[in-house]
Amino acid sequence: MKIDVEQLAEHLAHIPFQVQGVYRYAKSTGLPYAEYTDSFPGFVFPLTGKIQFQFNGTPYIFSPGKVVHGGANMKLDQNFEYANWEYILVQYQICNTEPQESSFSHQHFELLTGQSPRLIELILRLWQVYNQCGGISRFQTEMLFRDVLNEALLCVVNSQNSSESHTLFERVCNYIHEHYYQSLTISCLAEQNHVNRNRLSYVFKKHAGLGPAEYLLKYRISMAQQMLYTSDAPVQQIAQAVGIEDPFYFSRVFKKQFGIPPKEYREKFINNPC
């Protein structure tokens, strides 16, 4: 089950809770599994390998790159396991009046965090501190658990943003590849995709290393390059065919990218086709 990470963060921000236990589990031959989850809800942080459990009949694969939450007293089944699995379970207790059954604490769900060395570092530190004695360790346990949850939520948001930005990048690129010869502007491309120019520029620099205007120009020049040695059309006509009206600007940009003007490039290719 997938959940809205913003709503989960809002839920965690408004309920008082405290850690009830931090446990580290690893593959062990003959280890019996409980039929129900414990009396406290908990988050599972996979470290290595894979193992599958079912919460109330819904299967979840515990594997690095995700965090799984299970509610209290849920029907628990283990379906199958893989070699060398290991995970850390953090159980917590809600400290105010009993929450509504619809709250996140009573649900099972997973968070897709992606690989995060920082998250692994924090959860291992939490397990170490929990197993120490003294009031300071107890205080650090509570603080660290919140740091762990904060990092997990941030990882989910960053992962979602990365996926969305890549989808936007591919969509705009495909449009450019199909309509490069038309009069395209960055403002129009941004408006078509319901984002502002700054967002579009950020996405292109992230995935292509250059802005959308540079990407469009570079693609137009690459298409012109192909036309130069596959047709005998005049350079001015080729420039217009790829969406560049000014032939002098076209020649200047082409020379900057390939080192020689388009006419020389064509002659060089004809004389040295290989």
mmCIF file of C-alpha atoms in Angstrom:
data_model
loop_
_atom_site.group_PDB
_atom_site.id
_atom_site.type_symbol
_atom_site.label_atom_id
_atom_site.label_comp_id
_atom_site.label_asym_id
_atom_site.label_seq_id
_atom_site.Cartn_x
_atom_site.Cartn_y
_atom_site.Cartn_z
ATOM 1 C CA MET A 1 0.000 0.000 0.000
ATOM 2 C CA LYS A 2 1.351 3.410 -0.994
ATOM 3 C CA ILE A 3 0.559 6.520 1.003
ATOM 4 C CA ASP A 4 0.846 10.290 0.673
ATOM 5 C CA VAL A 5 4.173 11.158 2.279
ATOM 6 C CA GLU A 6 3.025 14.719 3.035
ATOM 7 C CA GLN A 7 0.014 13.409 4.958
ATOM 8 C CA LEU A 8 2.235 10.928 6.801
ATOM 9 C CA ALA A 9 4.619 13.721 7.786
ATOM 10 C CA GLU A 10 1.664 15.790 9.019
ATOM 11 C CA HIS A 11 0.457 12.819 11.059
ATOM 12 C CA LEU A 12 3.857 12.255 12.662
ATOM 13 C CA ALA A 13 4.181 15.958 13.426
ATOM 14 C CA HIS A 14 0.979 16.040 15.488
ATOM 15 C CA ILE A 15 1.088 12.820 17.495
ATOM 16 C CA PRO A 16 3.373 12.210 20.492
ATOM 17 C CA PHE A 17 5.117 8.845 20.258
ATOM 18 C CA GLN A 18 8.081 7.070 21.780
ATOM 19 C CA VAL A 19 10.290 4.140 20.840
ATOM 20 C CA GLN A 20 9.317 0.803 22.410
ATOM 21 C CA GLY A 21 12.036 -1.335 20.893
ATOM 22 C CA VAL A 22 14.755 -1.505 18.245
ATOM 23 C CA TYR A 23 15.500 -5.033 17.029
ATOM 24 C CA ARG A 24 17.902 -6.384 14.445
ATOM 25 C CA TYR A 25 16.935 -9.564 12.599
ATOM 26 C CA ALA A 26 18.967 -11.684 10.194
ATOM 27 C CA LYS A 27 18.512 -15.018 8.410
ATOM 28 C CA SER A 28 18.571 -17.878 10.863
ATOM 29 C CA THR A 29 17.703 -21.462 9.943
ATOM 30 C CA GLY A 30 14.705 -22.749 11.874
ATOM 31 C CA LEU A 31 13.772 -19.347 13.307
ATOM 32 C CA PRO A 32 10.004 -19.417 14.030
ATOM 33 C CA TYR A 33 7.841 -16.527 12.841
ATOM 34 C CA ALA A 34 4.915 -15.084 14.782
ATOM 35 C CA GLU A 35 1.409 -15.339 13.391
ATOM 36 C CA TYR A 36 0.619 -11.745 14.363
ATOM 37 C CA THR A 37 2.585 -8.525 14.653
ATOM 38 C CA ASP A 38 3.346 -7.278 18.157
ATOM 39 C CA SER A 39 1.073 -5.014 20.185
ATOM 40 C CA PHE A 40 2.922 -1.921 18.899
ATOM 41 C CA PRO A 41 3.155 -0.581 15.318
ATOM 42 C CA GLY A 42 6.595 -0.508 13.759
ATOM 43 C CA PHE A 43 8.815 0.469 10.855
ATOM 44 C CA VAL A 44 11.017 -2.103 9.129
ATOM 45 C CA PHE A 45 14.324 -0.862 7.686
ATOM 46 C CA PRO A 46 15.856 -3.517 5.365
ATOM 47 C CA LEU A 47 19.658 -3.650 5.374
ATOM 48 C CA THR A 48 20.546 -6.488 2.987
ATOM 49 C CA GLY A 49 18.909 -9.250 0.952
ATOM 50 C CA LYS A 50 15.193 -9.846 0.563
ATOM 51 C CA ILE A 51 12.408 -11.453 2.541
ATOM 52 C CA GLN A 52 8.653 -11.341 1.975
ATOM 53 C CA PHE A 53 5.982 -10.955 4.640
ATOM 54 C CA GLN A 54 2.247 -10.408 4.446
ATOM 55 C CA PHE A 55 0.410 -7.945 6.689
ATOM 56 C CA ASN A 56 -3.269 -8.891 6.769
ATOM 57 C CA GLY A 57 -2.827 -10.701 3.462
ATOM 58 C CA THR A 58 -0.973 -7.891 1.639
ATOM 59 C CA PRO A 59 2.543 -8.944 0.579
ATOM 60 C CA TYR A 60 5.604 -6.745 1.109
ATOM 61 C CA ILE A 61 9.171 -7.497 0.107
ATOM 62 C CA PHE A 62 11.686 -6.186 2.620
ATOM 63 C CA SER A 63 14.690 -5.061 0.578
ATOM 64 C CA PRO A 64 17.117 -2.116 0.631
ATOM 65 C CA GLY A 65 15.668 1.035 -0.904
ATOM 66 C CA LYS A 66 12.345 0.894 0.917
ATOM 67 C CA VAL A 67 10.867 1.137 4.417
ATOM 68 C CA VAL A 68 7.813 -0.913 5.414
ATOM 69 C CA HIS A 69 5.318 -0.064 8.163
ATOM 70 C CA GLY A 70 3.091 -2.564 9.925
ATOM 71 C CA GLY A 71 0.311 -1.834 12.389
ATOM 72 C CA ALA A 72 -0.172 -3.547 15.739
ATOM 73 C CA ASN A 73 -1.764 -7.010 16.018
ATOM 74 C CA MET A 74 -1.931 -7.617 12.265
ATOM 75 C CA LYS A 75 -2.117 -11.108 10.758
ATOM 76 C CA LEU A 76 1.457 -11.926 9.749
ATOM 77 C CA ASP A 77 2.619 -14.497 7.210
ATOM 78 C CA GLN A 78 6.079 -15.177 5.849
ATOM 79 C CA ASN A 79 5.910 -16.356 2.238
ATOM 80 C CA PHE A 80 9.454 -16.899 1.105
ATOM 81 C CA GLU A 81 12.913 -15.599 1.783
ATOM 82 C CA TYR A 82 16.194 -15.022 0.007
ATOM 83 C CA ALA A 83 19.746 -15.580 1.201
ATOM 84 C CA ASN A 84 21.496 -13.285 3.678
ATOM 85 C CA TRP A 85 18.585 -10.994 4.519
ATOM 86 C CA GLU A 86 18.806 -8.573 7.423
ATOM 87 C CA TYR A 87 16.584 -5.769 8.702
ATOM 88 C CA ILE A 88 15.994 -3.539 11.723
ATOM 89 C CA LEU A 89 12.525 -3.206 13.262
ATOM 90 C CA VAL A 90 11.647 -0.097 15.276
ATOM 91 C CA GLN A 91 8.466 -0.352 17.320
ATOM 92 C CA TYR A 92 6.814 2.748 18.736
ATOM 93 C CA GLN A 93 3.875 3.669 20.931
ATOM 94 C CA ILE A 94 1.381 6.495 20.547
ATOM 95 C CA CYS A 95 1.368 8.374 23.838
ATOM 96 C CA ASN A 96 -2.018 10.133 23.778
ATOM 97 C CA THR A 97 -5.517 8.717 23.524
ATOM 98 C CA GLU A 98 -6.056 5.745 21.249
ATOM 99 C CA PRO A 99 -5.874 6.971 17.615
ATOM 100 C CA GLN A 100 -8.587 6.404 15.086
ATOM 101 C CA GLU A 101 -8.485 3.150 13.158
ATOM 102 C CA SER A 102 -7.964 5.182 9.986
ATOM 103 C CA SER A 103 -4.699 6.696 11.261
ATOM 104 C CA PHE A 104 -1.379 5.716 9.710
ATOM 105 C CA SER A 105 -0.356 3.915 12.906
ATOM 106 C CA HIS A 106 -3.012 1.266 12.216
ATOM 107 C CA GLN A 107 -2.083 0.773 8.555
ATOM 108 C CA HIS A 108 0.454 -1.223 6.612
ATOM 109 C CA PHE A 109 2.313 0.600 3.834
ATOM 110 C CA GLU A 110 5.723 1.038 2.249
ATOM 111 C CA LEU A 111 7.921 4.048 1.540
ATOM 112 C CA LEU A 112 10.168 3.947 -1.523
ATOM 113 C CA THR A 113 13.261 5.730 -0.257
ATOM 114 C CA GLY A 114 15.841 4.575 -2.798
ATOM 115 C CA GLN A 115 19.378 3.735 -1.731
ATOM 116 C CA SER A 116 20.447 6.116 1.050
ATOM 117 C CA PRO A 117 23.753 5.589 2.890
ATOM 118 C CA ARG A 118 22.691 8.362 5.273
ATOM 119 C CA LEU A 119 19.494 6.511 6.222
ATOM 120 C CA ILE A 120 21.395 3.257 6.802
ATOM 121 C CA GLU A 121 23.953 5.108 8.910
ATOM 122 C CA LEU A 122 21.210 6.629 11.081
ATOM 123 C CA ILE A 123 19.269 3.401 11.593
ATOM 124 C CA LEU A 124 22.417 1.509 12.599
ATOM 125 C CA ARG A 125 23.296 4.286 15.017
ATOM 126 C CA LEU A 126 19.777 4.100 16.460
ATOM 127 C CA TRP A 127 20.131 0.350 17.048
ATOM 128 C CA GLN A 128 23.506 0.843 18.761
ATOM 129 C CA VAL A 129 22.282 3.635 21.040
ATOM 130 C CA TYR A 130 19.106 1.756 21.999
ATOM 131 C CA ASN A 131 21.197 -1.143 23.270
ATOM 132 C CA GLN A 132 23.164 1.083 25.624
ATOM 133 C CA CYS A 133 22.132 1.840 29.214
ATOM 134 C CA GLY A 134 21.311 5.158 30.851
ATOM 135 C CA GLY A 135 19.061 8.154 30.511
ATOM 136 C CA ILE A 136 21.245 9.840 27.907
ATOM 137 C CA SER A 137 20.990 6.791 25.634
ATOM 138 C CA ARG A 138 17.219 6.754 26.059
ATOM 139 C CA PHE A 139 17.017 10.444 25.156
ATOM 140 C CA GLN A 140 19.310 9.910 22.146
ATOM 141 C CA THR A 141 17.127 6.989 21.034
ATOM 142 C CA GLU A 142 14.065 9.220 20.824
ATOM 143 C CA MET A 143 15.962 11.952 18.962
ATOM 144 C CA LEU A 144 17.605 9.523 16.559
ATOM 145 C CA PHE A 145 14.308 7.836 15.689
ATOM 146 C CA ARG A 146 12.931 11.186 14.598
ATOM 147 C CA ASP A 147 16.089 11.816 12.576
ATOM 148 C CA VAL A 148 15.594 8.422 10.922
ATOM 149 C CA LEU A 149 11.973 9.182 10.034
ATOM 150 C CA ASN A 150 12.932 12.626 8.765
ATOM 151 C CA GLU A 151 15.621 11.175 6.492
ATOM 152 C CA ALA A 152 13.265 8.472 5.223
ATOM 153 C CA LEU A 153 10.561 11.018 4.346
ATOM 154 C CA LEU A 154 13.065 13.295 2.610
ATOM 155 C CA CYS A 155 14.394 10.337 0.618
ATOM 156 C CA VAL A 156 10.865 9.527 -0.562
ATOM 157 C CA VAL A 157 10.226 13.122 -1.638
ATOM 158 C CA ASN A 158 13.577 13.349 -3.443
ATOM 159 C CA SER A 159 12.964 10.029 -5.163
ATOM 160 C CA GLN A 160 9.503 11.136 -6.314
ATOM 161 C CA ASN A 161 10.825 14.476 -7.561
ATOM 162 C CA SER A 162 13.610 12.722 -9.466
ATOM 163 C CA SER A 163 11.140 10.383 -11.148
ATOM 164 C CA GLU A 164 8.800 13.242 -12.049
ATOM 165 C CA SER A 165 11.637 15.391 -13.398
ATOM 166 C CA HIS A 166 12.915 12.537 -15.572
ATOM 167 C CA THR A 167 9.414 12.013 -16.985
ATOM 168 C CA LEU A 168 9.183 15.743 -17.760
ATOM 169 C CA PHE A 169 12.627 15.710 -19.372
ATOM 170 C CA GLU A 170 11.757 12.766 -21.631
ATOM 171 C CA ARG A 171 8.413 14.280 -22.605
ATOM 172 C CA VAL A 172 9.918 17.623 -23.623
ATOM 173 C CA CYS A 173 12.833 15.937 -25.404
ATOM 174 C CA ASN A 174 10.477 13.781 -27.454
ATOM 175 C CA TYR A 175 8.493 16.866 -28.415
ATOM 176 C CA ILE A 176 11.667 18.676 -29.468
ATOM 177 C CA HIS A 177 12.773 15.689 -31.556
ATOM 178 C CA GLU A 178 9.444 15.659 -33.377
ATOM 179 C CA HIS A 179 8.980 19.435 -33.790
ATOM 180 C CA TYR A 180 12.534 20.863 -33.865
ATOM 181 C CA TYR A 181 11.932 22.438 -37.288
ATOM 182 C CA GLN A 182 9.056 24.542 -35.962
ATOM 183 C CA SER A 183 9.243 27.876 -34.167
ATOM 184 C CA LEU A 184 9.739 26.615 -30.616
ATOM 185 C CA THR A 185 10.283 28.800 -27.582
ATOM 186 C CA ILE A 186 11.227 27.753 -24.070
ATOM 187 C CA SER A 187 8.237 29.651 -22.694
ATOM 188 C CA CYS A 188 5.879 27.651 -24.907
ATOM 189 C CA LEU A 189 7.538 24.337 -23.976
ATOM 190 C CA ALA A 190 7.204 25.206 -20.287
ATOM 191 C CA GLU A 191 3.582 26.288 -20.658
ATOM 192 C CA GLN A 192 2.673 23.132 -22.582
ATOM 193 C CA ASN A 193 3.976 21.042 -19.686
ATOM 194 C CA HIS A 194 2.485 23.213 -16.923
ATOM 195 C CA VAL A 195 5.803 24.285 -15.400
ATOM 196 C CA ASN A 196 7.678 27.569 -15.321
ATOM 197 C CA ARG A 197 10.886 28.315 -17.225
ATOM 198 C CA ASN A 198 13.066 27.944 -14.146
ATOM 199 C CA ARG A 199 11.735 24.446 -13.442
ATOM 200 C CA LEU A 200 12.247 23.378 -17.053
ATOM 201 C CA SER A 201 15.769 24.786 -17.034
ATOM 202 C CA TYR A 202 16.574 22.934 -13.796
ATOM 203 C CA VAL A 203 15.294 19.625 -15.177
ATOM 204 C CA PHE A 204 17.319 19.909 -18.396
ATOM 205 C CA LYS A 205 20.518 20.882 -16.600
ATOM 206 C CA LYS A 206 20.029 17.964 -14.230
ATOM 207 C CA HIS A 207 19.453 15.314 -16.913
ATOM 208 C CA ALA A 208 21.291 16.729 -19.950
ATOM 209 C CA GLY A 209 23.879 19.066 -18.463
ATOM 210 C CA LEU A 210 22.602 22.033 -20.474
ATOM 211 C CA GLY A 211 19.541 24.246 -20.646
ATOM 212 C CA PRO A 212 16.496 23.560 -22.879
ATOM 213 C CA ALA A 213 17.440 26.297 -25.369
ATOM 214 C CA GLU A 214 20.956 24.873 -25.722
ATOM 215 C CA TYR A 215 19.529 21.363 -26.072
ATOM 216 C CA LEU A 216 17.137 22.481 -28.821
ATOM 217 C CA LEU A 217 19.893 24.295 -30.714
ATOM 218 C CA LYS A 218 22.288 21.378 -30.428
ATOM 219 C CA TYR A 219 19.646 18.976 -31.717
ATOM 220 C CA ARG A 220 18.854 21.257 -34.652
ATOM 221 C CA ILE A 221 22.529 21.444 -35.593
ATOM 222 C CA SER A 222 22.886 17.669 -35.376
ATOM 223 C CA MET A 223 19.919 17.244 -37.724
ATOM 224 C CA ALA A 224 21.461 19.806 -40.090
ATOM 225 C CA GLN A 225 24.705 17.836 -39.996
ATOM 226 C CA GLN A 226 22.874 14.781 -41.319
ATOM 227 C CA MET A 227 21.151 16.814 -44.040
ATOM 228 C CA LEU A 228 24.477 18.239 -45.246
ATOM 229 C CA TYR A 229 25.769 14.872 -46.350
ATOM 230 C CA THR A 230 22.464 13.236 -47.285
ATOM 231 C CA SER A 231 21.202 16.008 -49.577
ATOM 232 C CA ASP A 232 22.564 18.678 -51.891
ATOM 233 C CA ALA A 233 20.183 21.378 -50.618
ATOM 234 C CA PRO A 234 21.743 24.834 -50.097
ATOM 235 C CA VAL A 235 22.974 25.639 -46.605
ATOM 236 C CA GLN A 236 20.369 28.387 -46.210
ATOM 237 C CA GLN A 237 17.591 25.931 -47.023
ATOM 238 C CA ILE A 238 18.966 23.391 -44.544
ATOM 239 C CA ALA A 239 19.119 26.068 -41.870
ATOM 240 C CA GLN A 240 15.453 26.881 -42.416
ATOM 241 C CA ALA A 241 14.584 23.176 -42.508
ATOM 242 C CA VAL A 242 15.857 22.739 -38.955
ATOM 243 C CA GLY A 243 14.090 25.835 -37.649
ATOM 244 C CA ILE A 244 16.886 28.437 -37.904
ATOM 245 C CA GLU A 245 15.875 31.373 -40.086
ATOM 246 C CA ASP A 246 19.177 33.288 -40.027
ATOM 247 C CA PRO A 247 21.752 31.460 -42.207
ATOM 248 C CA PHE A 248 24.659 33.496 -40.815
ATOM 249 C CA TYR A 249 23.718 32.548 -37.265
ATOM 250 C CA PHE A 250 23.345 28.940 -38.380
ATOM 251 C CA SER A 251 26.833 28.924 -39.928
ATOM 252 C CA ARG A 252 28.341 30.513 -36.831
ATOM 253 C CA VAL A 253 26.757 27.987 -34.476
ATOM 254 C CA PHE A 254 27.614 25.063 -36.757
ATOM 255 C CA LYS A 255 31.267 26.130 -36.889
ATOM 256 C CA LYS A 256 31.362 26.475 -33.127
ATOM 257 C CA GLN A 257 30.115 22.902 -32.718
ATOM 258 C CA PHE A 258 32.110 21.175 -35.491
ATOM 259 C CA GLY A 259 35.094 23.495 -35.973
ATOM 260 C CA ILE A 260 34.394 24.335 -39.617
ATOM 261 C CA PRO A 261 31.539 26.087 -41.511
ATOM 262 C CA PRO A 262 28.746 23.910 -42.946
ATOM 263 C CA LYS A 263 29.939 24.287 -46.572
ATOM 264 C CA GLU A 264 33.435 23.086 -45.684
ATOM 265 C CA TYR A 265 31.962 20.282 -43.612
ATOM 266 C CA ARG A 266 29.938 19.060 -46.592
ATOM 267 C CA GLU A 267 32.961 19.259 -48.935
ATOM 268 C CA LYS A 268 35.109 17.441 -46.420
ATOM 269 C CA PHE A 269 32.562 14.650 -46.092
ATOM 270 C CA ILE A 270 32.139 14.286 -49.866
ATOM 271 C CA ASN A 271 35.904 14.086 -50.350
ATOM 272 C CA ASN A 272 36.383 11.761 -47.413
ATOM 273 C CA PRO A 273 33.163 9.768 -47.057
ATOM 274 C CA CYS A 274 34.735 7.290 -44.615
#
